Short mmCIF file of C-alpha atoms in Angstrom, two decimals:
data_model
loop_
_atom_site.label_atom_id
_atom_site.label_comp_id
_atom_site.label_asym_id
_atom_site.label_seq_id
_atom_site.Cartn_x
_atom_site.Cartn_y
_atom_site.Cartn_z
CA MET G 1 65.46 97.11 101.06
CA HIS G 2 68.43 94.73 101.85
CA ARG G 3 71.82 94.39 99.78
CA THR G 4 74.33 92.02 100.04
CA LEU G 5 77.70 92.99 98.72
CA LEU G 6 80.66 90.89 98.13
CA LEU G 7 84.48 92.33 98.16
CA PHE G 8 87.29 90.33 96.96
CA ASP G 9 90.71 90.57 97.55
CA VAL G 10 92.85 89.40 94.34
CA ASP G 11 95.96 88.02 95.08
CA GLY G 12 96.00 84.86 97.35
CA VAL G 13 92.29 84.79 97.27
CA LEU G 14 90.97 84.69 93.75
CA ILE G 15 94.61 84.46 92.09
CA GLN G 16 97.36 82.41 93.14
CA SER G 17 99.89 85.15 92.84
CA GLY G 18 102.71 83.00 91.56
CA GLY G 19 103.88 86.20 89.35
CA TYR G 20 104.32 88.44 92.07
CA HIS G 21 106.33 85.76 94.30
CA GLN G 22 108.55 84.99 91.32
CA ALA G 23 108.95 88.41 90.66
CA LEU G 24 109.96 89.39 94.30
CA VAL G 25 112.17 86.19 93.92
CA ALA G 26 114.03 87.44 90.70
CA THR G 27 114.27 91.21 91.93
CA VAL G 28 116.01 90.22 95.56
CA ASP G 29 118.29 87.79 93.60
CA ARG G 30 119.06 90.36 90.49
CA PHE G 31 119.74 92.92 93.50
CA ALA G 32 122.05 90.58 95.19
CA ALA G 33 123.70 89.75 91.77
CA GLN G 34 124.83 93.40 91.46
CA MET G 35 126.72 93.00 94.90
CA GLY G 36 128.45 90.09 93.50
CA LEU G 37 126.11 87.91 95.80
CA PRO G 38 124.46 84.60 95.09
CA PRO G 39 121.01 84.02 94.50
CA VAL G 40 118.99 84.68 97.86
CA CYS G 41 116.03 82.30 96.69
CA LEU G 42 113.42 83.86 98.91
CA ALA G 43 111.38 80.83 100.31
CA HIS G 44 107.68 80.41 100.23
CA ASP G 45 107.51 80.78 103.77
CA GLU G 46 109.37 83.88 104.02
CA VAL G 47 107.16 85.64 101.49
CA ALA G 48 104.04 84.04 103.53
CA THR G 49 105.40 85.56 106.48
CA PHE G 50 105.81 88.91 104.63
CA GLU G 51 102.07 89.09 103.85
CA SER G 52 100.74 87.73 107.36
CA LEU G 53 102.57 90.79 109.04
CA GLY G 54 100.50 92.82 106.36
CA LEU G 55 103.70 93.44 104.37
CA SER G 56 101.71 92.69 101.18
CA ASN G 57 103.04 95.08 98.83
CA GLU G 58 106.16 93.81 96.97
CA TRP G 59 107.68 97.11 96.24
CA ASP G 60 108.01 97.19 100.18
CA SER G 61 109.34 93.72 100.77
CA ALA G 62 112.01 93.78 97.89
CA ALA G 63 113.37 96.98 98.99
CA MET G 64 113.58 95.75 102.78
CA CYS G 65 115.40 92.69 101.49
CA ALA G 66 117.80 94.80 99.47
CA GLY G 67 118.28 96.99 102.24
CA ALA G 68 119.52 94.19 104.45
CA LEU G 69 121.84 92.87 102.12
CA LEU G 70 123.41 96.28 101.33
CA LEU G 71 123.80 97.01 105.17
CA ASP G 72 125.06 93.29 105.89
CA ALA G 73 127.81 93.87 103.21
CA LEU G 74 128.78 97.12 104.49
CA ALA G 75 128.98 95.97 108.21
CA VAL G 76 131.45 93.39 106.89
CA ARG G 77 133.31 95.93 104.77
CA PRO G 78 132.58 99.68 105.73
CA ASP G 79 135.19 100.72 103.82
CA LEU G 80 133.15 99.93 100.69
CA ARG G 81 130.74 102.72 101.08
CA ARG G 82 130.72 105.11 98.16
CA ASP G 83 129.09 108.42 97.42
CA THR G 84 126.13 106.55 95.28
CA LEU G 85 124.26 103.30 95.56
CA THR G 86 125.32 102.09 92.07
CA ALA G 87 129.17 102.75 92.80
CA THR G 88 128.95 101.18 96.27
CA LEU G 89 127.09 97.94 94.62
CA ASP G 90 129.85 97.85 92.17
CA ALA G 91 132.67 98.21 95.08
CA ILE G 92 131.10 95.14 96.90
CA ARG G 93 130.83 92.96 94.23
CA ALA G 94 134.36 93.88 92.90
CA ALA G 95 135.71 93.18 96.56
CA GLY G 96 133.77 89.73 96.25
CA VAL G 97 132.29 90.02 99.59
CA ARG G 98 130.41 87.10 100.93
CA LEU G 99 127.44 87.02 103.48
CA PRO G 100 125.92 84.62 105.64
CA ARG G 101 122.25 83.84 104.16
CA ARG G 102 119.80 85.87 106.20
CA ASP G 103 116.41 84.64 107.68
CA PHE G 104 114.10 87.26 105.86
CA GLY G 105 111.05 85.91 107.94
CA ALA G 106 112.46 87.07 111.05
CA LEU G 107 114.11 90.40 109.47
CA SER G 108 110.21 91.32 108.29
CA ARG G 109 109.07 90.34 112.02
CA ASP G 110 111.81 92.84 113.56
CA LEU G 111 111.07 95.71 111.17
CA MET G 112 107.24 95.24 111.22
CA ALA G 113 107.28 95.15 115.03
CA HIS G 114 108.04 99.34 114.60
CA HIS G 115 105.55 99.73 112.11
CA PRO G 116 102.10 101.19 113.67
CA PRO G 117 99.51 98.15 112.95
CA GLY G 118 96.98 99.06 110.07
CA THR G 119 98.99 102.20 108.61
CA PRO G 120 100.41 102.33 105.26
CA TYR G 121 104.08 103.18 104.30
CA PRO G 122 105.84 100.40 105.66
CA SER G 123 109.14 101.42 104.02
CA ARG G 124 109.31 104.51 105.79
CA THR G 125 109.32 102.50 108.85
CA PHE G 126 112.22 100.55 107.51
CA LEU G 127 114.16 103.72 106.54
CA ALA G 128 113.76 105.02 110.07
CA GLU G 129 114.88 101.90 111.71
CA CYS G 130 117.75 101.23 109.32
CA GLN G 131 119.14 104.58 109.71
CA ARG G 132 118.60 104.19 113.55
CA ARG G 133 120.44 101.24 113.73
CA ALA G 134 123.24 102.44 110.69
CA ASP G 135 126.20 104.94 111.00
CA PRO G 136 125.10 108.22 109.73
CA SER G 137 127.52 108.00 106.78
CA LEU G 138 125.18 105.14 105.15
CA HIS G 139 121.91 107.38 105.53
CA PRO G 140 122.31 108.87 102.09
CA LEU G 141 122.59 105.28 100.56
CA LEU G 142 119.48 103.97 102.35
CA ASP G 143 117.53 107.00 101.29
CA GLU G 144 118.40 106.25 97.80
CA LEU G 145 117.12 102.78 98.36
CA LEU G 146 114.27 102.93 100.54
CA GLY G 147 113.11 107.02 100.44
CA ASP G 148 110.35 106.43 97.72
CA VAL G 149 109.80 102.46 96.57
CA TYR G 150 106.40 103.53 94.98
CA SER G 151 108.26 105.17 92.20
CA TYR G 152 109.52 103.10 89.51
CA ARG G 153 112.60 104.81 89.65
CA SER G 154 113.42 103.61 92.88
CA PRO G 155 116.12 100.97 92.62
CA THR G 156 114.47 97.55 93.60
CA THR G 157 111.04 98.64 92.25
CA TYR G 158 112.42 99.46 88.84
CA LEU G 159 113.66 95.77 88.59
CA PHE G 160 110.36 94.54 89.81
CA GLN G 161 108.37 95.96 87.31
CA HIS G 162 110.73 94.97 84.67
CA HIS G 163 109.84 91.25 85.87
CA THR G 164 105.75 91.71 86.31
CA LEU G 165 105.17 93.48 83.14
CA GLY G 166 107.84 92.12 81.19
CA SER G 167 110.08 94.16 79.06
CA ARG G 168 107.69 94.97 76.35
CA ARG G 169 104.78 96.32 78.59
CA PHE G 170 107.74 98.00 80.56
CA ALA G 171 108.48 99.98 77.55
CA GLU G 172 104.90 100.77 76.79
CA THR G 173 104.07 101.72 80.55
CA TYR G 174 106.98 103.72 81.31
CA GLY G 175 108.05 105.00 77.63
CA GLU G 176 111.80 103.97 77.70
CA PRO G 177 113.87 100.98 76.66
CA PRO G 178 113.96 98.28 79.17
CA ALA G 179 117.06 97.70 81.03
CA PHE G 180 117.03 93.85 80.19
CA GLU G 181 114.83 91.51 78.16
CA VAL G 182 112.14 89.24 80.36
CA GLY G 183 108.65 88.05 79.74
CA SER G 184 105.76 89.05 82.02
CA TYR G 185 105.99 87.04 85.27
CA LEU G 186 102.19 88.01 85.68
CA ALA G 187 101.01 86.47 82.46
CA SER G 188 103.61 83.39 82.94
CA TYR G 189 102.94 82.28 86.55
CA ASP G 190 99.49 83.68 87.87
CA THR G 191 96.50 81.10 88.09
CA PRO G 192 93.10 81.20 88.91
CA LEU G 193 91.99 80.12 92.64
CA ILE G 194 88.44 80.03 91.91
CA SER G 195 86.92 77.73 89.44
CA ALA G 196 85.18 79.27 86.20
CA ALA G 197 81.86 77.81 87.56
CA THR G 198 81.88 79.35 90.55
CA LEU G 199 82.92 82.75 89.46
CA GLU G 200 80.03 82.67 86.75
CA ARG G 201 77.79 81.83 89.92
CA LEU G 202 79.20 85.02 91.73
CA LEU G 203 78.60 87.16 88.38
CA ALA G 204 75.11 85.72 87.96
CA ARG G 205 74.20 86.42 91.54
CA ALA G 206 75.50 90.02 91.09
CA SER G 207 73.43 90.89 88.62
CA GLN G 208 70.36 90.36 90.44
CA ASN G 209 68.59 93.56 92.38
CA GLY G 210 70.16 93.33 96.08
CA TRP G 211 73.51 91.98 95.18
CA GLY G 212 76.88 93.05 94.01
CA VAL G 213 80.26 92.19 93.51
CA ALA G 214 83.87 94.08 93.71
CA LEU G 215 87.31 93.33 93.43
CA PHE G 216 89.84 95.34 95.76
CA THR G 217 93.58 94.78 95.48
CA ALA G 218 96.79 97.25 96.27
CA ARG G 219 97.91 95.94 92.51
CA PRO G 220 98.75 98.70 90.61
CA SER G 221 96.22 99.37 87.42
CA LEU G 222 94.85 101.40 84.64
CA PRO G 223 92.73 104.50 85.81
CA PRO G 224 89.08 103.71 86.21
CA LEU G 225 87.49 102.22 83.05
CA ASP G 226 84.78 104.78 83.45
CA CYS G 227 86.64 108.14 83.99
CA PRO G 228 87.37 110.54 81.19
CA ALA G 229 90.54 109.90 79.01
CA PHE G 230 94.16 110.68 81.08
CA ASP G 231 96.86 112.15 79.80
CA PRO G 232 99.18 109.89 78.09
CA ASP G 233 101.98 111.79 79.94
CA HIS G 234 100.82 109.83 83.23
CA ALA G 235 100.90 106.52 81.71
CA HIS G 236 104.00 105.38 83.78
CA LEU G 237 101.59 105.93 87.03
CA TYR G 238 99.40 103.13 85.66
CA PRO G 239 101.21 99.56 85.14
CA PRO G 240 98.41 97.55 84.27
CA GLU G 241 98.72 94.63 86.85
CA GLY G 242 95.51 94.56 88.29
CA ASP G 243 93.76 94.69 84.84
CA LEU G 244 95.98 91.46 83.88
CA ALA G 245 94.78 89.67 86.90
CA ALA G 246 91.00 90.61 85.80
CA GLU G 247 92.00 89.05 82.33
CA VAL G 248 93.49 85.87 84.00
CA LEU G 249 90.01 85.66 85.96
CA GLY G 250 88.02 86.53 82.71
CA VAL G 251 86.28 89.25 84.56
CA ALA G 252 87.80 92.03 82.78
CA GLY G 253 85.11 95.25 82.60
CA ARG G 254 82.50 92.77 84.16
CA VAL G 255 83.12 93.79 87.65
CA PRO G 256 84.41 96.98 89.19
CA LEU G 257 88.05 96.82 89.93
CA ILE G 258 89.26 98.84 92.66
CA ALA G 259 92.92 98.88 92.19
CA GLY G 260 96.09 100.88 92.74
CA GLY G 261 95.61 102.95 89.51
CA ARG G 262 92.17 103.71 90.14
CA LEU G 263 93.27 104.96 93.69
CA THR G 264 96.13 106.82 92.13
CA TRP G 265 93.55 108.45 89.59
CA LEU G 266 91.66 109.47 92.89
CA GLY G 267 94.97 111.02 94.66
CA MET G 268 95.42 113.40 91.80
CA GLN G 269 91.69 114.48 91.94
CA ARG G 270 92.39 115.17 95.88
CA GLY G 271 95.85 116.06 95.84
CA ARG G 272 97.05 112.73 97.70
CA GLY G 273 99.23 110.15 97.26
CA VAL G 274 98.03 106.11 96.33
CA ALA G 275 99.71 104.91 99.61
CA ASP G 276 96.90 107.33 101.40
CA TYR G 277 94.14 105.48 99.92
CA VAL G 278 95.34 102.05 99.37
CA LYS G 279 94.64 99.00 101.79
CA PRO G 280 94.83 99.68 105.07
CA SER G 281 93.09 102.75 104.53
CA ALA G 282 89.33 103.00 104.80
CA VAL G 283 88.88 104.54 101.63
CA HIS G 284 89.87 101.53 99.56
CA ALA G 285 87.35 99.29 101.12
CA LEU G 286 84.67 102.18 100.89
CA ALA G 287 85.48 102.66 97.15
CA ALA G 288 84.79 98.75 96.88
CA ILE G 289 81.75 99.06 98.59
CA GLY G 290 80.12 101.74 96.38
CA GLY G 291 81.64 100.07 93.21
CA ALA G 292 79.87 96.82 94.49
CA VAL G 293 76.46 99.11 94.91
CA CYS G 294 76.83 101.04 91.51
CA GLY G 295 78.81 98.64 89.48
CA GLY G 296 81.07 101.27 88.11
CA GLU G 297 84.36 102.74 89.55
CA CYS G 298 84.91 106.61 89.27
CA ALA G 299 81.62 107.71 91.38
CA ALA G 300 82.33 105.02 93.92
CA LEU G 301 86.15 106.44 94.06
CA ILE G 302 84.76 109.53 94.63
CA ALA G 303 82.22 109.01 97.04
CA ALA G 304 84.65 107.06 99.34
CA ALA G 305 87.13 109.96 99.69
CA THR G 306 84.02 112.43 99.98
CA LEU G 307 82.81 110.21 103.26
CA ALA G 308 86.59 109.37 104.55
CA GLU G 309 87.70 113.09 104.13
CA GLU G 310 84.52 114.89 104.72
CA GLY G 311 82.08 112.89 106.74
CA ARG G 312 79.55 112.96 103.91
CA LEU G 313 77.56 110.13 102.11
CA SER G 314 77.27 110.98 98.38
CA GLY G 315 76.89 108.96 95.21
CA PRO G 316 76.43 105.04 95.69
CA LEU G 317 77.44 105.36 99.63
CA ALA G 318 74.33 107.26 99.73
CA ASP G 319 72.38 104.74 98.57
CA LEU G 320 73.04 102.71 101.53
CA ALA G 321 71.09 105.13 103.76
CA ALA G 322 68.02 103.70 102.25
CA ALA G 323 68.84 99.83 103.00
CA SER G 324 70.20 97.35 105.31
CA THR G 325 73.21 95.99 103.93
CA HIS G 326 75.44 92.82 104.60
CA ALA G 327 78.93 93.57 103.18
CA VAL G 328 81.44 90.34 103.35
CA ILE G 329 85.18 90.91 102.62
CA PHE G 330 87.21 87.84 101.63
CA GLU G 331 90.69 88.51 102.30
CA ASP G 332 94.29 86.79 102.98
CA ALA G 333 96.06 89.41 104.81
CA PRO G 334 95.33 91.92 107.40
CA GLY G 335 95.52 95.23 105.54
CA GLY G 336 92.28 94.80 104.07
CA ILE G 337 90.15 93.67 107.11
CA HIS G 338 91.57 96.68 108.85
CA GLY G 339 90.49 99.06 106.13
CA GLY G 340 86.95 97.22 105.95
CA ARG G 341 86.40 97.57 109.80
CA ARG G 342 87.56 101.45 109.41
CA ALA G 343 85.11 101.87 106.46
CA ALA G 344 82.31 100.02 108.29
CA GLU G 345 82.59 102.34 111.32
CA LEU G 346 82.42 105.50 108.98
CA LEU G 347 79.23 104.32 107.27
CA ARG G 348 77.63 103.42 110.39
CA ALA G 349 78.26 106.79 111.89
CA ALA G 350 76.86 108.38 108.78
CA GLY G 351 73.53 106.65 109.31
CA CYS G 352 73.83 103.62 107.46
CA ASP G 353 72.54 100.23 108.54
CA LEU G 354 75.60 98.01 107.52
CA VAL G 355 77.03 94.80 109.03
CA LEU G 356 80.57 93.47 108.08
CA GLU G 357 81.71 89.80 107.86
CA THR G 358 85.34 89.54 107.17
CA ILE G 359 86.38 85.96 105.94
CA GLY G 360 90.12 85.21 106.05
CA VAL G 361 91.17 82.67 102.99
CA ALA G 362 94.83 81.05 103.54
CA LEU G 363 96.24 77.57 103.64
CA GLU G 364 99.89 78.69 104.83
CA PRO G 365 99.91 78.08 108.73
CA VAL G 366 101.65 81.64 109.37
CA LYS G 367 98.61 83.39 107.33
CA ARG G 368 96.04 81.26 109.22
CA GLU G 369 97.56 82.44 112.35
CA ALA G 370 97.73 86.11 111.54
CA LEU G 371 94.12 85.87 110.58
CA THR G 372 92.66 84.00 113.27
CA GLY G 373 91.07 86.10 115.73
CA LEU G 374 91.16 89.23 113.06
CA ALA G 375 88.80 87.77 110.77
CA ASP G 376 85.25 86.54 111.52
CA ARG G 377 85.95 83.16 110.10
CA VAL G 378 89.26 81.51 108.54
CA VAL G 379 88.74 79.03 105.57
CA ASN G 380 91.29 77.29 103.29
CA THR G 381 90.09 78.18 99.89
CA VAL G 382 87.90 80.80 98.27
CA GLU G 383 85.48 78.04 97.18
CA GLU G 384 84.70 77.28 100.98
CA ALA G 385 84.23 81.19 101.30
CA VAL G 386 81.45 81.68 98.67
CA ALA G 387 79.80 78.28 99.79
CA LEU G 388 79.63 79.79 103.27
CA VAL G 389 77.88 82.91 101.97
CA PHE G 390 75.81 81.01 99.23
#
């Protein structure tokens, strides 16, 4: 038997992620306003540079930009440092500090040069590098800002989640009143990059024997749709951003969605954090492969962690041992490709006959440059990419 599995990243491939981009811009501008600074207005090219470097999680990039603003202000007025971040921002605002506009693309290239390729937690690299360069008296403020950007309570992530979800969904997810009123940027600015006709063609092909489709994205999400009910006390761990993307595409519940919340659920089963499993981790790609095989999520997630951590085929991944498999990853950033290649190595080491093909999808020159030589092929649009496979 032969299988063909199609694994799609979401943002930049299937979705024009205007919501995340606009939320990132708004978050950095709101942080700047807390310091009394004018709007930064991150440029599209700067955001594209972040993604080309593998800095594709806005929780990391928002904190990176905020950290630079903070350090720039305190370089001008070190006397404005206070014991807490909030008090320091208030002091900077009251003093009327003014700063030249940073080149945030150059900043990301500088900081990511110190981050090991294909590894998680870029914000930890930012923290270590900023602390190396800053006076030790500033280290507690940097810890407060960059120490745990994957918690919604982290200063910039807190702002970002208001913008992505909107105040109503923020309150529903986190069980607390929003700090300010705002509509969901994901609902307002996200648009499909794939036509309805091509999408239906994909879904029809996925229903045929020997084919499978899955989405895999770092977006936070609800837990697996086919898992037992989760404790509502943990709702704050599952902002439904990936599920909102599936709704925009019209595929909610129709294909496996291996998103951040699914990996959070897996981490809770295995005593690990979501960043241990999300791209560029091989577990993320393995779970997408398993999901494309079986059409489910829970079994695919467990099988992915079992192979990566125990070296053992199980669940839907065990089915690959009896077939030759052609897996195709459609990505716009390096992380998913690195993770997919490691996943393929693990499957082959376990005895699976698997060929992995990677197709980079990007229009922006800086992203195409990052994908060229890394992906097997680079195309402009997902429509072109799907045509190559069909």
